[in-house]
């Protein structure tokens, strides 16, 4: 499923479009510990987190993730938005909790299997 | 470290301790080099885990570091040599879950005590030397073949 289709299906807010909207999302990961996320994510994963600082952009960029969804309408720092723009990382947001987002993505067929 | 004769690419970088804004930028430069050299995506993926963890350790704990990237036909070698407090008990620091991170670092999602263990698990060869009050040196190899 393409990222733009997931955005429509889950009504995600686009904070930064980036250049991944046509990516085929291969899977997903949910986590707020950056060491865990850097070690466990795969290329084109969609990452759900409540972390809002700028280092999440570096993680998404280095691991070639499709994008980041900020759960619970978390508000990113200005530096995070700036870095997302500079690095063309797709940054999304939803009022849903991480758990609800995982369930919704699972219903769309996005697997978390490692 | 690779034999001097076999190194096809060598470059050094500088990391500033405490600078969260630019954290990850050295890893990103290394990634660009690896991509330009057409190194397999799976190997780049592993190289990024260790590079980012090592870079974040400098940002979180050291005052600065020099990073040397050496690429030979057989492996990618990254040396992180920092000026910092050093690690008094390396086996303890290598234990999953052990961390000396501050509350602020933990709030940012760091300090899970996974960094050094992640590097060791992901690397093909890993060496750590540290002198308390002076600094820490990591030598990390990722095999290309």
PDB file of C-alpha atoms in Angstrom:
ATOM      1  CA  UNK A   1       0.000   0.000   0.000  1.00  0.00           C
ATOM      2  CA  UNK A   2       1.318   3.434  -0.886  1.00  0.00           C
ATOM      3  CA  UNK A   3       1.917   5.966   1.861  1.00  0.00           C
ATOM      4  CA  UNK A   4      -0.525   8.456   0.322  1.00  0.00           C
ATOM      5  CA  UNK A   5      -3.273   5.813   0.408  1.00  0.00           C
ATOM      6  CA  UNK A   6      -2.565   5.171   4.095  1.00  0.00           C
ATOM      7  CA  UNK A   7      -2.688   8.912   4.777  1.00  0.00           C
ATOM      8  CA  UNK A   8      -6.141   9.085   3.170  1.00  0.00           C
ATOM      9  CA  UNK A   9      -7.437   5.938   4.869  1.00  0.00           C
ATOM     10  CA  UNK A  10      -6.382   7.014   8.366  1.00  0.00           C
ATOM     11  CA  UNK A  11      -7.022  10.715   7.773  1.00  0.00           C
ATOM     12  CA  UNK A  12      -3.471  11.614   8.828  1.00  0.00           C
ATOM     13  CA  UNK A  13      -2.402  15.227   9.043  1.00  0.00           C
ATOM     14  CA  UNK A  14       0.594  16.037   6.831  1.00  0.00           C
ATOM     15  CA  UNK A  15       3.089  18.161   8.788  1.00  0.00           C
ATOM     16  CA  UNK A  16       5.779  17.759   6.169  1.00  0.00           C
ATOM     17  CA  UNK A  17       5.112  16.095   2.843  1.00  0.00           C
ATOM     18  CA  UNK A  18       8.679  14.953   2.169  1.00  0.00           C
ATOM     19  CA  UNK A  19       9.309  12.796  -0.869  1.00  0.00           C
ATOM     20  CA  UNK A  20       7.907   9.472   0.287  1.00  0.00           C
ATOM     21  CA  UNK A  21       4.171   9.744  -0.535  1.00  0.00           C
ATOM     22  CA  UNK A  22       4.515   7.249  -3.379  1.00  0.00           C
ATOM     23  CA  UNK A  23       6.566   4.799  -1.301  1.00  0.00           C
ATOM     24  CA  UNK A  24       5.055   1.349  -0.933  1.00  0.00           C
ATOM     25  CA  UNK A  25       5.007   0.911   2.846  1.00  0.00           C
ATOM     26  CA  UNK A  26       6.591  -2.442   3.658  1.00  0.00           C
ATOM     27  CA  UNK A  27       5.746  -2.586   7.340  1.00  0.00           C
ATOM     28  CA  UNK A  28       5.551  -0.608  10.499  1.00  0.00           C
ATOM     29  CA  UNK A  29       7.200  -0.085  13.837  1.00  0.00           C
ATOM     30  CA  UNK A  30       6.050   1.628  16.996  1.00  0.00           C
ATOM     31  CA  UNK A  31       8.551   2.883  19.557  1.00  0.00           C
ATOM     32  CA  UNK A  32       9.868   5.840  21.502  1.00  0.00           C
ATOM     33  CA  UNK A  33      13.333   4.558  22.390  1.00  0.00           C
ATOM     34  CA  UNK A  34      15.570   5.703  19.582  1.00  0.00           C
ATOM     35  CA  UNK A  35      18.149   2.921  20.010  1.00  0.00           C
ATOM     36  CA  UNK A  36      15.384   0.358  19.696  1.00  0.00           C
ATOM     37  CA  UNK A  37      13.938   2.054  16.628  1.00  0.00           C
ATOM     38  CA  UNK A  38      17.297   2.469  14.875  1.00  0.00           C
ATOM     39  CA  UNK A  39      18.064  -1.215  15.439  1.00  0.00           C
ATOM     40  CA  UNK A  40      14.650  -2.636  14.594  1.00  0.00           C
ATOM     41  CA  UNK A  41      13.195  -0.684  11.685  1.00  0.00           C
ATOM     42  CA  UNK A  42      13.529  -1.726   8.076  1.00  0.00           C
ATOM     43  CA  UNK A  43      13.545   0.206   4.830  1.00  0.00           C
ATOM     44  CA  UNK A  44      10.143   1.745   4.005  1.00  0.00           C
ATOM     45  CA  UNK A  45       8.707   1.054   7.444  1.00  0.00           C
ATOM     46  CA  UNK A  46       6.226   3.560   8.800  1.00  0.00           C
ATOM     47  CA  UNK A  47       7.258   4.599  12.324  1.00  0.00           C
ATOM     48  CA  UNK A  48       4.785   5.564  15.051  1.00  0.00           C
ATOM     49  CA  UNK A  49       6.134   7.564  17.990  1.00  0.00           C
ATOM     50  CA  UNK A  50       5.343  10.251  20.537  1.00  0.00           C
ATOM     51  CA  UNK A  51       8.899  11.634  20.388  1.00  0.00           C
ATOM     52  CA  UNK A  52       8.832  15.119  18.927  1.00  0.00           C
ATOM     53  CA  UNK A  53      12.453  16.304  18.915  1.00  0.00           C
ATOM     54  CA  UNK A  54      14.699  16.719  15.899  1.00  0.00           C
ATOM     55  CA  UNK A  55      16.608  13.448  16.295  1.00  0.00           C
ATOM     56  CA  UNK A  56      13.607  11.435  15.039  1.00  0.00           C
ATOM     57  CA  UNK A  57      14.210  12.945  11.590  1.00  0.00           C
ATOM     58  CA  UNK A  58      17.809  11.680  11.514  1.00  0.00           C
ATOM     59  CA  UNK A  59      16.625   8.185  12.464  1.00  0.00           C
ATOM     60  CA  UNK A  60      13.960   8.152   9.722  1.00  0.00           C
ATOM     61  CA  UNK A  61      16.387   9.489   7.154  1.00  0.00           C
ATOM     62  CA  UNK A  62      19.277   7.138   8.029  1.00  0.00           C
ATOM     63  CA  UNK A  63      17.019   4.074   8.012  1.00  0.00           C
ATOM     64  CA  UNK A  64      15.125   5.058   4.826  1.00  0.00           C
ATOM     65  CA  UNK A  65      11.744   4.931   6.563  1.00  0.00           C
ATOM     66  CA  UNK A  66       8.601   5.866   4.614  1.00  0.00           C
ATOM     67  CA  UNK A  67       7.607   8.310   7.268  1.00  0.00           C
ATOM     68  CA  UNK A  68       6.878   9.117  10.872  1.00  0.00           C
ATOM     69  CA  UNK A  69       3.427   9.339  12.441  1.00  0.00           C
ATOM     70  CA  UNK A  70       3.288  11.423  15.609  1.00  0.00           C
ATOM     71  CA  UNK A  71       0.633   9.803  17.789  1.00  0.00           C
ATOM     72  CA  UNK A  72      -1.714  11.619  20.205  1.00  0.00           C
ATOM     73  CA  UNK A  73      -1.420  14.830  18.202  1.00  0.00           C
ATOM     74  CA  UNK A  74       2.091  15.336  19.591  1.00  0.00           C
ATOM     75  CA  UNK A  75       3.525  18.719  18.693  1.00  0.00           C
ATOM     76  CA  UNK A  76       6.929  18.617  16.994  1.00  0.00           C
ATOM     77  CA  UNK A  77       9.651  21.097  17.907  1.00  0.00           C
ATOM     78  CA  UNK A  78      10.407  23.778  15.316  1.00  0.00           C
ATOM     79  CA  UNK A  79      13.807  22.131  14.702  1.00  0.00           C
ATOM     80  CA  UNK A  80      12.021  18.858  13.956  1.00  0.00           C
ATOM     81  CA  UNK A  81       9.879  20.492  11.274  1.00  0.00           C
ATOM     82  CA  UNK A  82      12.911  22.286   9.855  1.00  0.00           C
ATOM     83  CA  UNK A  83      14.958  19.091   9.678  1.00  0.00           C
ATOM     84  CA  UNK A  84      12.025  17.161   8.175  1.00  0.00           C
ATOM     85  CA  UNK A  85      11.861  19.746   5.416  1.00  0.00           C
ATOM     86  CA  UNK A  86      15.631  19.747   4.835  1.00  0.00           C
ATOM     87  CA  UNK A  87      15.831  15.957   4.758  1.00  0.00           C
ATOM     88  CA  UNK A  88      12.564  15.433   2.833  1.00  0.00           C
ATOM     89  CA  UNK A  89      11.233  13.162   5.571  1.00  0.00           C
ATOM     90  CA  UNK A  90       7.465  12.649   5.543  1.00  0.00           C
ATOM     91  CA  UNK A  91       6.117  13.718   8.936  1.00  0.00           C
ATOM     92  CA  UNK A  92       2.487  12.902   9.774  1.00  0.00           C
ATOM     93  CA  UNK A  93       0.231  13.287  12.763  1.00  0.00           C
ATOM     94  CA  UNK A  94      -2.878  11.729  14.234  1.00  0.00           C
ATOM     95  CA  UNK A  95      -5.014  12.165  17.347  1.00  0.00           C
ATOM     96  CA  UNK A  96      -4.950   8.366  17.753  1.00  0.00           C
ATOM     97  CA  UNK A  97      -2.687   6.701  20.317  1.00  0.00           C
ATOM     98  CA  UNK A  98       0.223   4.534  19.161  1.00  0.00           C
ATOM     99  CA  UNK A  99      -1.844   1.450  19.957  1.00  0.00           C
ATOM    100  CA  UNK A 100      -4.833   2.638  17.929  1.00  0.00           C
ATOM    101  CA  UNK A 101      -2.576   3.524  15.006  1.00  0.00           C
ATOM    102  CA  UNK A 102      -0.937   0.100  15.025  1.00  0.00           C
ATOM    103  CA  UNK A 103      -4.396  -1.524  15.030  1.00  0.00           C
ATOM    104  CA  UNK A 104      -5.594   0.695  12.195  1.00  0.00           C
ATOM    105  CA  UNK A 105      -2.489  -0.016  10.108  1.00  0.00           C
ATOM    106  CA  UNK A 106      -2.863  -3.712  10.777  1.00  0.00           C
ATOM    107  CA  UNK A 107      -6.443  -3.526   9.476  1.00  0.00           C
ATOM    108  CA  UNK A 108      -5.032  -2.039   6.277  1.00  0.00           C
ATOM    109  CA  UNK A 109      -2.710  -5.025   5.947  1.00  0.00           C
ATOM    110  CA  UNK A 110       0.483  -3.298   7.128  1.00  0.00           C
ATOM    111  CA  UNK A 111       2.441  -5.901   9.042  1.00  0.00           C
ATOM    112  CA  UNK A 112       4.832  -5.450  11.904  1.00  0.00           C
ATOM    113  CA  UNK A 113       6.481  -8.811  11.367  1.00  0.00           C
ATOM    114  CA  UNK A 114      10.267  -8.725  11.596  1.00  0.00           C
TER     115      UNK A 114
ATOM    116  CA  UNK B   1      41.573  -1.243  11.097  1.00  0.00           C
ATOM    117  CA  UNK B   2      42.207  -2.187   7.490  1.00  0.00           C
ATOM    118  CA  UNK B   3      45.689  -2.650   6.075  1.00  0.00           C
ATOM    119  CA  UNK B   4      46.938   0.668   4.745  1.00  0.00           C
ATOM    120  CA  UNK B   5      47.497  -0.764   1.240  1.00  0.00           C
ATOM    121  CA  UNK B   6      43.976  -2.094   0.892  1.00  0.00           C
ATOM    122  CA  UNK B   7      42.091   1.066   1.909  1.00  0.00           C
ATOM    123  CA  UNK B   8      40.275   2.468  -1.091  1.00  0.00           C
ATOM    124  CA  UNK B   9      38.573   5.324   0.713  1.00  0.00           C
ATOM    125  CA  UNK B  10      39.512   7.221   3.848  1.00  0.00           C
ATOM    126  CA  UNK B  11      37.911  10.288   5.344  1.00  0.00           C
ATOM    127  CA  UNK B  12      37.682  11.863   8.753  1.00  0.00           C
ATOM    128  CA  UNK B  13      34.828  13.743  10.351  1.00  0.00           C
ATOM    129  CA  UNK B  14      34.264  15.763  13.509  1.00  0.00           C
ATOM    130  CA  UNK B  15      31.386  15.377  15.979  1.00  0.00           C
ATOM    131  CA  UNK B  16      30.534  18.079  18.470  1.00  0.00           C
ATOM    132  CA  UNK B  17      29.379  16.777  21.852  1.00  0.00           C
ATOM    133  CA  UNK B  18      26.055  18.066  23.157  1.00  0.00           C
ATOM    134  CA  UNK B  19      24.855  19.311  19.780  1.00  0.00           C
ATOM    135  CA  UNK B  20      21.508  17.596  19.278  1.00  0.00           C
ATOM    136  CA  UNK B  21      20.637  19.790  16.318  1.00  0.00           C
ATOM    137  CA  UNK B  22      23.345  18.315  14.098  1.00  0.00           C
ATOM    138  CA  UNK B  23      23.265  14.830  15.656  1.00  0.00           C
ATOM    139  CA  UNK B  24      23.213  12.211  12.932  1.00  0.00           C
ATOM    140  CA  UNK B  25      24.887  14.418  10.331  1.00  0.00           C
ATOM    141  CA  UNK B  26      28.157  12.435  10.305  1.00  0.00           C
ATOM    142  CA  UNK B  27      26.215   9.178   9.933  1.00  0.00           C
ATOM    143  CA  UNK B  28      24.378  10.753   7.034  1.00  0.00           C
ATOM    144  CA  UNK B  29      27.635  11.742   5.326  1.00  0.00           C
ATOM    145  CA  UNK B  30      28.927   8.195   5.770  1.00  0.00           C
ATOM    146  CA  UNK B  31      25.699   6.845   4.288  1.00  0.00           C
ATOM    147  CA  UNK B  32      26.096   9.066   1.218  1.00  0.00           C
ATOM    148  CA  UNK B  33      29.645   7.760   0.667  1.00  0.00           C
ATOM    149  CA  UNK B  34      28.501   4.136   1.001  1.00  0.00           C
ATOM    150  CA  UNK B  35      25.676   4.743  -1.473  1.00  0.00           C
ATOM    151  CA  UNK B  36      28.051   6.387  -3.943  1.00  0.00           C
ATOM    152  CA  UNK B  37      30.286   3.315  -3.708  1.00  0.00           C
ATOM    153  CA  UNK B  38      27.252   1.136  -4.551  1.00  0.00           C
ATOM    154  CA  UNK B  39      27.585  -0.859  -1.357  1.00  0.00           C
ATOM    155  CA  UNK B  40      24.719  -3.286  -0.783  1.00  0.00           C
ATOM    156  CA  UNK B  41      21.673  -1.797   0.970  1.00  0.00           C
ATOM    157  CA  UNK B  42      21.671  -4.403   3.731  1.00  0.00           C
ATOM    158  CA  UNK B  43      25.277  -3.525   4.597  1.00  0.00           C
ATOM    159  CA  UNK B  44      24.496   0.201   4.580  1.00  0.00           C
ATOM    160  CA  UNK B  45      21.531  -0.549   6.858  1.00  0.00           C
ATOM    161  CA  UNK B  46      23.862  -2.243   9.370  1.00  0.00           C
ATOM    162  CA  UNK B  47      26.493   0.474   9.019  1.00  0.00           C
ATOM    163  CA  UNK B  48      23.854   3.096   9.858  1.00  0.00           C
ATOM    164  CA  UNK B  49      22.830   1.332  13.080  1.00  0.00           C
ATOM    165  CA  UNK B  50      26.397   1.375  14.392  1.00  0.00           C
ATOM    166  CA  UNK B  51      27.290   4.815  13.028  1.00  0.00           C
ATOM    167  CA  UNK B  52      24.222   6.475  14.532  1.00  0.00           C
ATOM    168  CA  UNK B  53      24.609   4.773  17.911  1.00  0.00           C
ATOM    169  CA  UNK B  54      28.294   5.696  18.093  1.00  0.00           C
ATOM    170  CA  UNK B  55      27.579   9.250  16.956  1.00  0.00           C
ATOM    171  CA  UNK B  56      24.818   9.665  19.542  1.00  0.00           C
ATOM    172  CA  UNK B  57      27.126   8.394  22.281  1.00  0.00           C
ATOM    173  CA  UNK B  58      29.487  11.257  21.445  1.00  0.00           C
ATOM    174  CA  UNK B  59      26.646  13.801  21.338  1.00  0.00           C
ATOM    175  CA  UNK B  60      25.258  12.541  24.655  1.00  0.00           C
ATOM    176  CA  UNK B  61      28.420  11.957  26.681  1.00  0.00           C
ATOM    177  CA  UNK B  62      31.604  13.384  25.137  1.00  0.00           C
ATOM    178  CA  UNK B  63      32.852  16.879  24.377  1.00  0.00           C
ATOM    179  CA  UNK B  64      33.944  16.025  20.834  1.00  0.00           C
ATOM    180  CA  UNK B  65      35.181  13.201  18.663  1.00  0.00           C
ATOM    181  CA  UNK B  66      37.098  12.441  15.528  1.00  0.00           C
ATOM    182  CA  UNK B  67      35.606   9.806  13.269  1.00  0.00           C
ATOM    183  CA  UNK B  68      37.713   7.989  10.702  1.00  0.00           C
ATOM    184  CA  UNK B  69      35.942   6.090   7.956  1.00  0.00           C
ATOM    185  CA  UNK B  70      38.052   3.573   6.079  1.00  0.00           C
ATOM    186  CA  UNK B  71      36.624   1.465   3.310  1.00  0.00           C
ATOM    187  CA  UNK B  72      38.561  -1.439   1.864  1.00  0.00           C
ATOM    188  CA  UNK B  73      37.284  -4.031  -0.609  1.00  0.00           C
ATOM    189  CA  UNK B  74      36.428  -6.340   2.296  1.00  0.00           C
ATOM    190  CA  UNK B  75      35.065  -4.077   4.992  1.00  0.00           C
ATOM    191  CA  UNK B  76      33.904  -0.737   6.271  1.00  0.00           C
ATOM    192  CA  UNK B  77      35.853   0.385   9.337  1.00  0.00           C
ATOM    193  CA  UNK B  78      34.673   3.251  11.522  1.00  0.00           C
ATOM    194  CA  UNK B  79      36.830   4.598  14.329  1.00  0.00           C
ATOM    195  CA  UNK B  80      35.228   6.931  16.857  1.00  0.00           C
ATOM    196  CA  UNK B  81      37.816   8.580  19.093  1.00  0.00           C
ATOM    197  CA  UNK B  82      36.278  10.940  21.615  1.00  0.00           C
ATOM    198  CA  UNK B  83      37.459  13.367  24.234  1.00  0.00           C
ATOM    199  CA  UNK B  84      35.230  12.811  27.204  1.00  0.00           C
ATOM    200  CA  UNK B  85      34.780  11.331  30.643  1.00  0.00           C
ATOM    201  CA  UNK B  86      35.674   7.789  29.574  1.00  0.00           C
ATOM    202  CA  UNK B  87      33.973   4.615  30.785  1.00  0.00           C
ATOM    203  CA  UNK B  88      35.137   3.250  34.142  1.00  0.00           C
ATOM    204  CA  UNK B  89      33.563  -0.189  33.784  1.00  0.00           C
ATOM    205  CA  UNK B  90      33.304  -1.343  30.173  1.00  0.00           C
ATOM    206  CA  UNK B  91      31.590  -4.725  30.843  1.00  0.00           C
ATOM    207  CA  UNK B  92      28.914  -2.854  32.819  1.00  0.00           C
ATOM    208  CA  UNK B  93      28.508  -0.288  30.024  1.00  0.00           C
ATOM    209  CA  UNK B  94      28.096  -3.176  27.567  1.00  0.00           C
ATOM    210  CA  UNK B  95      25.224  -4.632  29.618  1.00  0.00           C
ATOM    211  CA  UNK B  96      21.809  -4.158  27.996  1.00  0.00           C
ATOM    212  CA  UNK B  97      19.696  -1.787  30.047  1.00  0.00           C
ATOM    213  CA  UNK B  98      22.592  -0.134  31.882  1.00  0.00           C
ATOM    214  CA  UNK B  99      22.833   3.587  31.253  1.00  0.00           C
ATOM    215  CA  UNK B 100      24.208   6.714  32.896  1.00  0.00           C
ATOM    216  CA  UNK B 101      21.878   8.945  30.865  1.00  0.00           C
ATOM    217  CA  UNK B 102      20.318  11.967  32.493  1.00  0.00           C
ATOM    218  CA  UNK B 103      16.587  12.474  32.764  1.00  0.00           C
ATOM    219  CA  UNK B 104      16.683  14.913  29.859  1.00  0.00           C
ATOM    220  CA  UNK B 105      18.390  12.342  27.626  1.00  0.00           C
ATOM    221  CA  UNK B 106      15.866   9.687  28.622  1.00  0.00           C
ATOM    222  CA  UNK B 107      12.966  12.007  27.830  1.00  0.00           C
ATOM    223  CA  UNK B 108      14.376  12.272  24.332  1.00  0.00           C
ATOM    224  CA  UNK B 109      14.255   8.507  23.962  1.00  0.00           C
ATOM    225  CA  UNK B 110      17.939   7.911  24.626  1.00  0.00           C
ATOM    226  CA  UNK B 111      19.594   6.182  27.562  1.00  0.00           C
ATOM    227  CA  UNK B 112      17.817   2.870  27.178  1.00  0.00           C
ATOM    228  CA  UNK B 113      21.150   1.162  27.698  1.00  0.00           C
ATOM    229  CA  UNK B 114      20.974  -0.315  24.207  1.00  0.00           C
ATOM    230  CA  UNK B 115      23.549   1.719  22.290  1.00  0.00           C
ATOM    231  CA  UNK B 116      26.798  -0.145  22.868  1.00  0.00           C
ATOM    232  CA  UNK B 117      25.087  -3.579  22.886  1.00  0.00           C
ATOM    233  CA  UNK B 118      23.420  -2.680  19.556  1.00  0.00           C
ATOM    234  CA  UNK B 119      26.801  -1.782  18.091  1.00  0.00           C
ATOM    235  CA  UNK B 120      28.341  -5.037  19.284  1.00  0.00           C
ATOM    236  CA  UNK B 121      25.434  -7.119  17.966  1.00  0.00           C
ATOM    237  CA  UNK B 122      25.400  -5.420  14.578  1.00  0.00           C
ATOM    238  CA  UNK B 123      29.139  -5.149  13.909  1.00  0.00           C
ATOM    239  CA  UNK B 124      31.319  -7.952  12.588  1.00  0.00           C
ATOM    240  CA  UNK B 125      34.165  -6.765  14.781  1.00  0.00           C
ATOM    241  CA  UNK B 126      33.980  -4.358  17.670  1.00  0.00           C
ATOM    242  CA  UNK B 127      36.677  -3.054  19.967  1.00  0.00           C
ATOM    243  CA  UNK B 128      36.272  -0.545  22.776  1.00  0.00           C
ATOM    244  CA  UNK B 129      39.063   1.101  24.748  1.00  0.00           C
ATOM    245  CA  UNK B 130      38.522   3.792  27.337  1.00  0.00           C
ATOM    246  CA  UNK B 131      40.566   5.903  29.704  1.00  0.00           C
ATOM    247  CA  UNK B 132      38.687   7.587  32.529  1.00  0.00           C
ATOM    248  CA  UNK B 133      39.064  11.361  32.340  1.00  0.00           C
ATOM    249  CA  UNK B 134      40.417  11.226  28.815  1.00  0.00           C
ATOM    250  CA  UNK B 135      38.073   9.505  26.387  1.00  0.00           C
ATOM    251  CA  UNK B 136      36.831   6.432  24.597  1.00  0.00           C
ATOM    252  CA  UNK B 137      37.740   4.846  21.291  1.00  0.00           C
ATOM    253  CA  UNK B 138      35.487   2.512  19.347  1.00  0.00           C
ATOM    254  CA  UNK B 139      36.692   0.525  16.352  1.00  0.00           C
ATOM    255  CA  UNK B 140      33.814  -0.959  14.412  1.00  0.00           C
ATOM    256  CA  UNK B 141      34.043  -3.165  11.339  1.00  0.00           C
ATOM    257  CA  UNK B 142      31.239  -4.128   9.004  1.00  0.00           C
ATOM    258  CA  UNK B 143      32.264  -6.762   6.477  1.00  0.00           C
ATOM    259  CA  UNK B 144      31.320  -6.092   2.892  1.00  0.00           C
ATOM    260  CA  UNK B 145      31.797  -9.707   1.816  1.00  0.00           C
TER     261      UNK B 145
END
